[in-house]
Amino acid sequence: MTRPSFVLFVGATGSVGRLAVAEALRRGYRVRAMVRDISHAGLPQGAELFEGDLTSVESFTRALDGIDGIVFTMGSHVSAAMIERVDYGAVRNALIALNGRKVRISLMTAIGITNMDTPRNRQYRNHDWKRRSERLVRASGNEYTIVRPGWFDYGSPDDRRLVLLQGDSRRTGSPTDGAVPRDQIARTLVDALDCPDATGKTFELIAEHGDEQPDLTPLFAALEPDFPGSLDGVHDDDNFPPSAQPERVLADLRRIQTMNA
Ligand SMILES: NC(=O)c1ccc[n+]([C@@H]2O[C@H](COP(=O)([O-])OP(=O)(O)OC[C@H]3O[C@@H](n4cnc5c(N)ncnc54)[C@H](OP(=O)(O)O)[C@@H]3O)[C@@H](O)[C@H]2O)c1
């Protein structure tokens, strides 16, 4: 796929989403931002605002008109049911609305999501739903990059050197797993859109002491791609068997795989 030209931002009003919108505008992308309430969006001039509901396939059908790239940065903090509808549902609904049409995708999830044994995951299933959203993207046949950021803005101002990890082995569920500035997450999501070396890759993103790299291509190039046909990130723990997933998730997977066939 060539560089996308018209990118839909889902979760555009979020703490990372709004930085990603600004970054994409700076890079010359045409930007459409899907927002709940246009009057409270507060996004930079130049972004086309689309008032829509990310829990609705019909909303995405309209929002995706003319779009050839999507950046997902949404997330709910409310309840397990809302995390399913927002974190997972937005990806599901967009892919169903695309009906097999191909776009370039950058998806933000989180470091540590392959650890199911955290207090928050036991209560909210936030890791599980994000992990299932990753699986839908991998199954969809779209060119994608999946970015699992560390703790937002928990580092010192001198921590700007980006480090990309694979295997999701840092998963204590605390900032010791790594931190990363929000603007650098936004930059990475947008950089990935037109970088062939980022395609088909899943990685954790943290920042350590040092300067920010001017070009992320060598960092993307050093990563291993996900195995073609695999639902999981390369080197992820094999601790989330597809056969143990809820039937509605399996039905979504089958539907999206069929669209891609
Ligand atoms: N904080 C961290 O250290 C960290 C690290 C890794 C990953 N993450 C994950 O990153 C994700 C985003 O975090 P954030 O801090 O950027 O969140 P945020 O600022 O609360 O942004 C969330 C975005 O999702 C949208 N959203 C939430 N619920 C919605 C709903 N019911 N319908 C439509 N849109 C909805 C919000 O829209 P509105 O503006 O309209 O509410 C907003 O655009 C979260 O899932 C979080 O778990 C966080």
XYZ file of C-alpha atoms and ligand atoms in Angstrom:
309
model
C 0.000 0.000 0.000
C 1.178 3.508 -0.725
C 1.133 6.201 1.923
C -2.475 6.788 2.994
C -3.754 10.235 2.213
C -6.966 10.580 4.223
C -6.799 9.235 7.766
C -9.623 8.656 10.251
C -8.755 9.197 13.925
C -10.831 7.201 16.390
C -10.410 8.418 19.964
C -9.308 11.728 18.469
C -10.253 13.759 21.550
C -8.207 11.571 23.894
C -4.928 12.521 25.500
C -2.925 10.747 22.786
C -5.516 11.031 20.027
C -5.462 14.818 19.924
C -1.664 14.813 19.669
C -1.861 12.263 16.862
C -4.333 14.459 15.001
C -1.993 17.447 15.316
C 0.995 15.362 14.222
C -0.828 14.039 11.160
C -1.861 17.551 10.145
C 1.751 18.688 10.487
C 2.775 15.843 8.161
C 0.296 16.922 5.519
C -2.316 14.204 5.949
C -5.931 14.961 5.339
C -7.511 14.226 8.716
C -11.008 13.227 9.737
C -11.631 13.009 13.479
C -14.513 10.915 14.760
C -15.878 12.643 17.860
C -18.851 12.248 20.137
C -19.690 15.929 20.324
C -18.407 18.407 17.752
C -19.041 21.391 20.016
C -16.597 20.018 22.637
C -13.962 18.490 20.347
C -11.376 21.274 20.692
C -9.230 19.844 17.906
C -6.773 21.804 15.761
C -8.012 23.663 12.725
C -7.596 21.600 9.622
C -9.137 18.439 11.043
C -12.478 17.549 9.538
C -14.824 16.705 12.400
C -17.215 13.812 12.041
C -19.778 13.449 14.806
C -20.288 9.740 15.278
C -20.679 6.847 17.638
C -17.807 4.393 17.703
C -20.124 1.721 19.087
C -22.089 1.775 15.812
C -21.136 0.059 12.542
C -23.428 2.470 10.705
C -21.443 5.455 12.046
C -18.233 3.923 10.763
C -19.757 3.210 7.363
C -20.251 6.958 6.950
C -17.037 7.989 8.711
C -14.916 5.740 6.493
C -16.096 7.220 3.212
C -12.942 8.096 1.250
C -10.619 7.043 4.094
C -7.486 4.962 3.433
C -5.897 4.998 6.898
C -7.124 4.687 10.504
C -5.422 5.555 13.792
C -7.153 4.079 16.853
C -6.395 5.649 20.256
C -9.746 5.284 22.040
C -10.231 3.749 25.453
C -12.878 3.596 28.145
C -12.151 3.635 31.861
C -15.714 3.111 33.007
C -16.609 -0.580 33.234
C -15.877 -3.939 31.655
C -18.951 -3.548 29.446
C -17.823 -0.129 28.191
C -14.263 -1.327 27.623
C -15.688 -4.067 25.424
C -17.867 -1.567 23.540
C -15.164 1.095 23.144
C -11.671 -0.468 23.173
C -12.702 -3.605 21.290
C -15.944 -2.407 19.733
C -14.448 0.487 17.787
C -11.995 -1.825 16.029
C -14.666 -4.448 15.402
C -17.166 -1.934 14.049
C -14.648 -0.213 11.784
C -13.516 -3.529 10.289
C -17.072 -4.674 9.729
C -17.935 -1.342 8.115
C -14.926 -1.685 5.806
C -16.357 -5.014 4.610
C -12.975 -6.171 3.335
C -11.855 -2.858 1.845
C -8.230 -2.317 2.773
C -6.839 0.615 4.749
C -3.576 1.237 6.628
C -4.096 0.860 10.388
C -2.176 2.100 13.430
C -3.671 0.700 16.627
C -2.658 1.784 20.130
C -3.206 -0.776 22.893
C -0.987 -1.007 26.017
C 2.173 -2.525 27.413
C 1.496 -5.612 29.518
C -1.746 -6.645 27.863
C -0.688 -10.276 27.665
C -0.744 -10.363 31.473
C -4.277 -11.380 32.367
C -3.498 -11.682 36.060
C -3.657 -8.042 37.121
C -6.224 -6.630 39.542
C -7.546 -4.309 36.853
C -7.840 -7.035 34.248
C -9.597 -9.303 36.706
C -12.122 -6.533 37.330
C -12.418 -4.809 33.930
C -10.930 -7.268 31.424
C -9.187 -4.230 29.875
C -6.184 -6.248 28.735
C -8.309 -9.023 27.317
C -10.472 -6.660 25.259
C -7.491 -4.778 23.906
C -5.797 -8.045 23.041
C -8.911 -9.193 21.207
C -8.944 -5.912 19.275
C -5.350 -6.600 18.196
C -6.423 -10.049 16.995
C -9.181 -8.596 14.827
C -6.685 -6.259 13.173
C -4.243 -9.099 12.471
C -7.055 -11.261 11.087
C -8.397 -8.489 8.864
C -5.675 -8.639 6.224
C -5.034 -4.908 6.511
C -1.546 -3.507 6.697
C -1.123 -2.548 10.325
C 1.165 -1.479 13.123
C 0.213 -2.219 16.732
C 1.808 0.065 19.313
C 1.657 -0.956 22.977
C 2.802 2.106 24.897
C 4.211 2.122 28.384
C 2.935 4.457 31.078
C 1.998 7.824 29.613
C 4.283 10.707 30.662
C 5.727 8.906 33.692
C 9.373 9.452 32.756
C 11.692 12.404 33.245
C 11.943 15.123 30.565
C 15.327 13.665 29.515
C 13.776 10.306 28.630
C 13.224 10.819 24.908
C 15.151 7.943 23.330
C 12.502 5.573 22.008
C 12.899 1.858 22.660
C 10.748 -0.702 20.863
C 10.359 -4.097 22.551
C 8.627 -7.325 21.570
C 7.217 -10.263 23.524
C 5.436 -8.105 26.112
C 7.673 -9.331 28.903
C 7.429 -6.158 31.008
C 4.147 -6.634 32.708
C 4.223 -5.897 36.390
C 1.398 -3.448 35.783
C 3.402 -0.572 37.266
C 5.458 2.306 35.803
C 8.599 0.191 36.255
C 7.515 -1.539 33.036
C 8.473 1.638 31.202
C 7.097 5.060 30.446
C 6.729 7.076 27.279
C 5.669 10.650 26.554
C 2.281 11.014 24.917
C 3.636 13.123 22.058
C 6.073 10.350 21.180
C 3.279 7.772 21.097
C 1.406 10.065 18.711
C 4.479 10.493 16.571
C 5.079 6.739 16.410
C 1.493 5.976 15.417
C 1.653 8.542 12.614
C 5.199 7.637 11.508
C 4.113 4.016 11.118
C 1.398 4.899 8.612
C 3.794 5.438 5.737
C 6.712 3.271 6.809
C 6.827 -0.157 5.112
C 9.277 -1.340 7.799
C 6.554 -0.845 10.417
C 4.000 -2.966 8.604
C 2.771 -6.173 10.234
C 4.594 -5.413 13.471
C 3.537 -5.334 17.116
C 5.727 -3.746 19.746
C 5.861 -2.178 23.165
C 6.961 1.453 23.154
C 8.935 3.069 25.961
C 11.393 5.949 26.211
C 14.715 5.928 28.060
C 17.355 8.490 28.873
C 18.668 10.189 25.728
C 17.616 12.091 22.659
C 14.690 11.305 20.435
C 15.658 9.636 17.158
C 14.981 11.834 14.137
C 13.965 8.841 12.018
C 12.176 5.784 13.403
C 12.694 3.653 10.283
C 15.748 1.784 11.686
C 13.843 1.003 14.884
C 10.874 -0.357 12.944
C 13.180 -2.289 10.612
C 14.903 -4.050 13.521
C 11.627 -5.577 14.719
C 10.311 -8.999 13.803
C 6.987 -9.088 11.969
C 4.062 -11.016 13.397
C 3.758 -14.500 11.914
C 1.450 -14.369 8.887
C -1.906 -15.830 9.871
C -1.166 -15.645 13.591
C -3.621 -13.852 15.836
C -0.919 -12.824 18.302
C 2.117 -10.606 18.340
C 5.393 -12.302 17.584
C 6.827 -13.743 20.842
C 3.625 -13.077 22.803
C 2.859 -15.617 25.503
C 0.608 -18.377 24.270
C -1.734 -17.885 27.219
C -4.949 -16.716 25.568
C -6.282 -19.646 23.522
C -8.681 -18.664 20.730
C -10.832 -21.655 21.673
C -11.439 -20.165 25.145
C -12.803 -16.861 23.827
C -16.466 -15.858 24.137
C -18.622 -16.995 21.235
C -19.348 -13.387 20.193
C -15.614 -12.774 19.808
C -15.163 -15.930 17.757
C -18.103 -14.857 15.583
C -16.463 -11.456 15.001
C -13.197 -13.135 14.078
C -14.906 -15.492 11.632
C -16.807 -12.603 10.071
C -13.696 -10.481 9.620
C -11.662 -13.413 8.309
C -14.422 -14.175 5.796
C -14.444 -10.559 4.600
C -10.715 -10.877 4.024
C -10.945 -14.215 2.175
N -2.379 6.080 30.910
C -1.430 5.218 30.575
O -0.333 5.214 31.119
C -1.723 4.218 29.497
C -0.696 3.398 29.022
C -0.956 2.518 27.983
C -2.220 2.470 27.433
N -3.215 3.270 27.926
C -4.559 3.173 27.313
O -4.712 4.177 26.354
C -6.093 4.380 26.121
C -6.344 5.845 25.906
O -5.922 6.517 27.060
P -6.091 8.083 27.184
O -5.519 8.459 28.497
O -5.606 8.759 25.952
O -7.670 8.160 27.290
P -8.572 9.440 27.194
O -7.805 10.690 27.220
O -9.672 9.222 28.211
O -9.190 9.290 25.720
C -10.089 8.248 25.427
C -10.690 8.513 24.064
O -11.691 7.482 23.851
C -12.947 8.133 23.692
N -14.036 7.409 24.368
C -14.015 6.909 25.616
N -15.219 6.367 25.887
C -16.013 6.549 24.785
C -17.355 6.193 24.445
N -18.143 5.564 25.287
N -17.811 6.549 23.222
C -17.007 7.218 22.359
N -15.738 7.568 22.622
C -15.237 7.227 23.822
C -12.825 9.489 24.336
O -13.811 10.355 23.792
P -14.361 11.617 24.646
O -13.259 12.648 24.575
O -15.587 12.021 23.926
O -14.587 11.119 26.036
C -11.402 9.855 23.948
O -11.342 10.308 22.624
C -6.817 3.783 27.322
O -7.507 2.627 26.923
C -5.707 3.417 28.268
O -5.997 2.248 28.983
C -2.988 4.140 28.923
